[in-house]
Short mmCIF file of C-alpha atoms in Angstrom, two decimals:
data_model
loop_
_atom_site.label_atom_id
_atom_site.label_comp_id
_atom_site.label_asym_id
_atom_site.label_seq_id
_atom_site.Cartn_x
_atom_site.Cartn_y
_atom_site.Cartn_z
CA MET A 296 -8.54 4.55 2.22
CA GLN A 297 -9.11 7.06 -0.56
CA ALA A 298 -6.90 9.60 -2.11
CA THR A 299 -8.17 12.40 -4.11
CA TYR A 300 -6.05 13.87 -6.99
CA VAL A 301 -7.55 17.15 -8.14
CA SER A 302 -6.86 18.22 -11.52
CA PRO A 303 -8.09 21.35 -13.37
CA ARG A 304 -10.94 19.39 -15.24
CA ARG A 305 -11.54 16.19 -13.22
CA ARG A 306 -11.29 14.78 -9.86
CA TYR A 307 -9.81 11.30 -9.63
CA PHE A 308 -10.44 8.80 -6.87
CA VAL A 309 -7.55 6.35 -6.45
CA TYR A 310 -7.99 3.37 -4.31
CA ILE A 311 -4.85 2.84 -2.27
CA ALA A 312 -4.27 -0.89 -1.29
CA PRO A 313 -4.16 -1.60 2.58
CA ASP A 314 -0.73 -2.60 3.85
CA PHE A 315 -0.48 -6.47 3.87
CA GLN A 316 1.60 -6.61 6.97
CA SER A 317 -1.22 -7.37 9.16
CA ALA A 318 -2.62 -9.77 6.56
CA GLY A 319 -2.51 -12.73 8.97
CA ASN A 320 -6.03 -12.28 9.76
CA MET A 321 -7.43 -13.08 6.37
CA SER A 322 -10.52 -14.49 8.12
CA SER A 323 -12.06 -11.07 7.63
CA HIS A 324 -12.65 -10.65 4.06
CA GLU A 325 -13.10 -6.80 4.33
CA VAL A 326 -10.29 -6.16 1.67
CA PHE A 327 -12.20 -8.13 -1.00
CA MET A 328 -16.05 -7.63 -0.09
CA THR A 329 -18.11 -6.88 2.81
CA LEU A 330 -21.63 -8.01 3.82
CA GLN A 331 -22.85 -4.49 2.93
CA ASP A 332 -21.82 -5.14 -0.73
CA VAL A 333 -23.84 -8.43 -1.10
CA PRO A 334 -27.36 -6.66 -1.64
CA ASN A 335 -25.71 -4.74 -4.46
CA LEU A 336 -25.12 -8.00 -6.21
CA TRP A 337 -28.84 -8.91 -6.31
CA VAL A 338 -29.76 -6.55 -9.11
CA PRO A 339 -27.13 -7.79 -11.72
CA LEU A 340 -27.97 -11.38 -10.78
CA ALA A 341 -31.53 -10.89 -11.07
CA LEU A 342 -31.19 -9.32 -14.57
CA LEU A 343 -28.81 -12.20 -15.66
CA GLY A 344 -31.40 -14.62 -14.59
CA LEU A 345 -34.12 -12.85 -16.55
CA ILE A 346 -32.04 -12.78 -19.62
CA ILE A 347 -31.27 -16.56 -19.27
CA ILE A 348 -34.96 -17.35 -18.53
CA ALA A 349 -35.98 -15.19 -21.57
CA ALA A 350 -33.37 -17.01 -23.82
CA VAL A 351 -34.75 -20.38 -23.01
CA PHE A 352 -38.19 -19.53 -23.38
CA PHE A 353 -37.71 -18.11 -26.86
CA SER A 354 -35.40 -20.91 -27.81
CA ARG A 355 -38.01 -23.43 -27.01
CA SER A 356 -40.89 -21.56 -28.54
CA GLN A 357 -39.56 -21.69 -32.09
#
């Protein structure tokens, strides 16, 4: 759920946490992460891997 507060200068998006009264079904992790969010993790992980590979390469070359 997303609430919008409109100020004269900016628009704020406030995330409203879901009610945990029906939190007995914690097998669905849609509160924390969905499967649609997984492809978004590949870019930062790939960049982190490239940084680590470059650091190892340059540390061994000297």
